[in-house]
GROMACS .gro file of C-alpha atoms in nm:
model
  127
    1GLN     CA    1   1.200   0.156  -1.292
    2VAL     CA    2   1.156   0.137  -0.959
    3GLN     CA    3   1.164  -0.200  -0.783
    4LEU     CA    4   0.935  -0.269  -0.473
    5VAL     CA    5   0.986  -0.600  -0.235
    6GLU     CA    6   0.678  -0.622  -0.002
    7SER     CA    7   0.740  -0.786   0.343
    8GLY     CA    8   0.547  -0.793   0.660
    9GLY     CA    9   0.236  -1.000   0.569
   10GLY     CA   10   0.136  -1.348   0.771
   11LEU     CA   11  -0.116  -1.536   0.982
   12VAL     CA   12  -0.339  -1.326   1.263
   13GLN     CA   13  -0.639  -1.326   1.430
   14ALA     CA   14  -0.919  -1.124   1.428
   15GLY     CA   15  -0.840  -0.769   1.634
   16GLY     CA   16  -0.477  -0.805   1.550
   17SER     CA   17  -0.200  -0.585   1.357
   18LEU     CA   18   0.028  -0.647   1.134
   19ARG     CA   19   0.278  -0.368   0.931
   20LEU     CA   20   0.338  -0.436   0.649
   21SER     CA   21   0.687  -0.314   0.451
   22CYS     CA   22   0.757  -0.194   0.094
   23ALA     CA   23   1.109  -0.176   0.023
   24THR     CA   24   1.250   0.004  -0.253
   25SER     CA   25   1.601  -0.110  -0.418
   26GLY     CA   26   1.547   0.176  -0.712
   27ARG     CA   27   1.533   0.533  -0.672
   28THR     CA   28   1.236   0.651  -0.604
   29ALA     CA   29   1.211   1.016  -0.691
   30SER     CA   30   1.052   1.264  -0.447
   31SER     CA   31   0.797   1.309  -0.691
   32TYR     CA   32   0.641   0.982  -0.694
   33THR     CA   33   0.381   0.856  -0.491
   34MET     CA   34   0.403   0.523  -0.336
   35GLY     CA   35   0.008   0.297  -0.281
   36TRP     CA   36  -0.052  -0.048  -0.095
   37PHE     CA   37  -0.362  -0.232  -0.296
   38ARG     CA   38  -0.518  -0.570  -0.192
   39GLN     CA   39  -0.671  -0.827  -0.398
   40ALA     CA   40  -0.871  -1.133  -0.237
   41PRO     CA   41  -0.967  -1.476  -0.401
   42GLY     CA   42  -1.236  -1.388  -0.621
   43LYS     CA   43  -1.215  -1.029  -0.642
   44GLU     CA   44  -1.068  -0.684  -0.798
   45ARG     CA   45  -0.752  -0.501  -0.712
   46GLU     CA   46  -0.872  -0.282  -0.458
   47PHE     CA   47  -0.684   0.094  -0.361
   48VAL     CA   48  -0.570   0.088  -0.021
   49ALA     CA   49  -0.337   0.347   0.098
   50ALA     CA   50  -0.101   0.596  -0.116
   51ILE     CA   51   0.186   0.849   0.032
   52THR     CA   52   0.399   1.119  -0.168
   53TRP     CA   53   0.765   1.098  -0.111
   54SER     CA   54   0.822   1.431  -0.043
   55GLY     CA   55   0.509   1.605   0.146
   56GLY     CA   56   0.400   1.268   0.280
   57THR     CA   57   0.041   1.395   0.208
   58THR     CA   58  -0.195   1.104   0.217
   59TYR     CA   59  -0.502   0.928   0.106
   60TYR     CA   60  -0.710   0.654   0.225
   61ALA     CA   61  -0.992   0.427   0.102
   62ASP     CA   62  -1.318   0.561   0.270
   63SER     CA   63  -1.330   0.199   0.401
   64LYS     CA   64  -1.006   0.186   0.519
   65LYS     CA   65  -1.005   0.536   0.732
   66GLY     CA   66  -0.899   0.463   1.096
   67ARG     CA   67  -0.771   0.107   1.112
   68PHE     CA   68  -0.485   0.143   0.843
   69THR     CA   69  -0.234   0.405   0.828
   70ILE     CA   70   0.032   0.450   0.579
   71SER     CA   71   0.384   0.612   0.661
   72ARG     CA   72   0.728   0.642   0.477
   73ASP     CA   73   1.070   0.706   0.581
   74ASN     CA   74   1.258   0.878   0.284
   75ALA     CA   75   1.628   0.794   0.442
   76LYS     CA   76   1.556   0.402   0.379
   77ASN     CA   77   1.323   0.427   0.077
   78THR     CA   78   0.999   0.224   0.271
   79VAL     CA   79   0.714   0.292   0.239
   80TYR     CA   80   0.505   0.112   0.506
   81LEU     CA   81   0.138  -0.001   0.611
   82GLN     CA   82  -0.005  -0.040   0.912
   83MET     CA   83  -0.299  -0.218   0.988
   84ASN     CA   84  -0.454  -0.276   1.336
   85GLY     CA   85  -0.795  -0.402   1.419
   86LEU     CA   86  -0.789  -0.671   1.120
   87LYS     CA   87  -1.057  -0.811   1.031
   88PRO     CA   88  -1.155  -1.151   0.801
   89GLU     CA   89  -1.263  -0.923   0.528
   90ASP     CA   90  -0.886  -0.786   0.558
   91THR     CA   91  -0.749  -1.108   0.410
   92ALA     CA   92  -0.600  -1.057   0.056
   93VAL     CA   93  -0.270  -0.980  -0.103
   94TYR     CA   94  -0.149  -0.712  -0.032
   95TYR     CA   95   0.088  -0.487  -0.310
   96CYS     CA   96   0.305  -0.215  -0.313
   97ALA     CA   97   0.305  -0.009  -0.598
   98ALA     CA   98   0.464   0.351  -0.735
   99ARG     CA   99   0.288   0.580  -0.940
  100ARG     CA  100   0.540   0.814  -1.129
  101THR     CA  101   0.347   1.174  -1.004
  102THR     CA  102   0.293   1.371  -0.627
  103THR     CA  103  -0.015   1.495  -0.852
  104TRP     CA  104  -0.351   1.380  -0.744
  105THR     CA  105  -0.673   1.271  -0.952
  106ILE     CA  106  -0.829   0.990  -0.941
  107ALA     CA  107  -0.604   0.786  -1.098
  108THR     CA  108  -0.409   0.791  -0.775
  109MET     CA  109  -0.668   0.544  -0.657
  110SER     CA  110  -0.661   0.268  -0.934
  111PRO     CA  111  -0.422  -0.013  -1.012
  112SER     CA  112  -0.333   0.161  -1.382
  113GLY     CA  113  -0.216   0.450  -1.194
  114TYR     CA  114   0.102   0.301  -1.110
  115ASP     CA  115   0.402   0.189  -1.301
  116SER     CA  116   0.581  -0.036  -1.114
  117TRP     CA  117   0.445  -0.329  -0.854
  118GLY     CA  118   0.595  -0.574  -0.592
  119GLN     CA  119   0.507  -0.955  -0.600
  120GLY     CA  120   0.207  -0.914  -0.320
  121THR     CA  121   0.274  -1.075   0.026
  122GLN     CA  122  -0.020  -1.261   0.205
  123VAL     CA  123  -0.219  -1.141   0.475
  124THR     CA  124  -0.463  -1.409   0.640
  125VAL     CA  125  -0.679  -1.274   0.912
  126SER     CA  126  -0.833  -1.611   1.091
  127SER     CA  127  -1.188  -1.577   1.331
   0.00000   0.00000   0.00000
């Protein structure tokens, strides 16, 4: 099982930007899909974006397209989430997760479709 550690969260003003990092310490196979999820207080964990290691194919939640960008550096075994134009409603704990397939299904956008999770990093957007 791959180990994941998120970093890069913090407190930013509305309209600001953050880049989250997900460092993998275990072997992340080329057949893996890496995902970002977030969970705000009192809300369900929701899908943000995903990317495949091998081809770099990306998937985004409809509400995140245009502001959030997922990318990966295979040599560093690190996945990134660039977040621009942050809004107070983006405030949440952001989690990195790994799924052991690159085949897209509805599970790619569901927390239940992922096998490994990081501890999360807090993102707080103030007004």
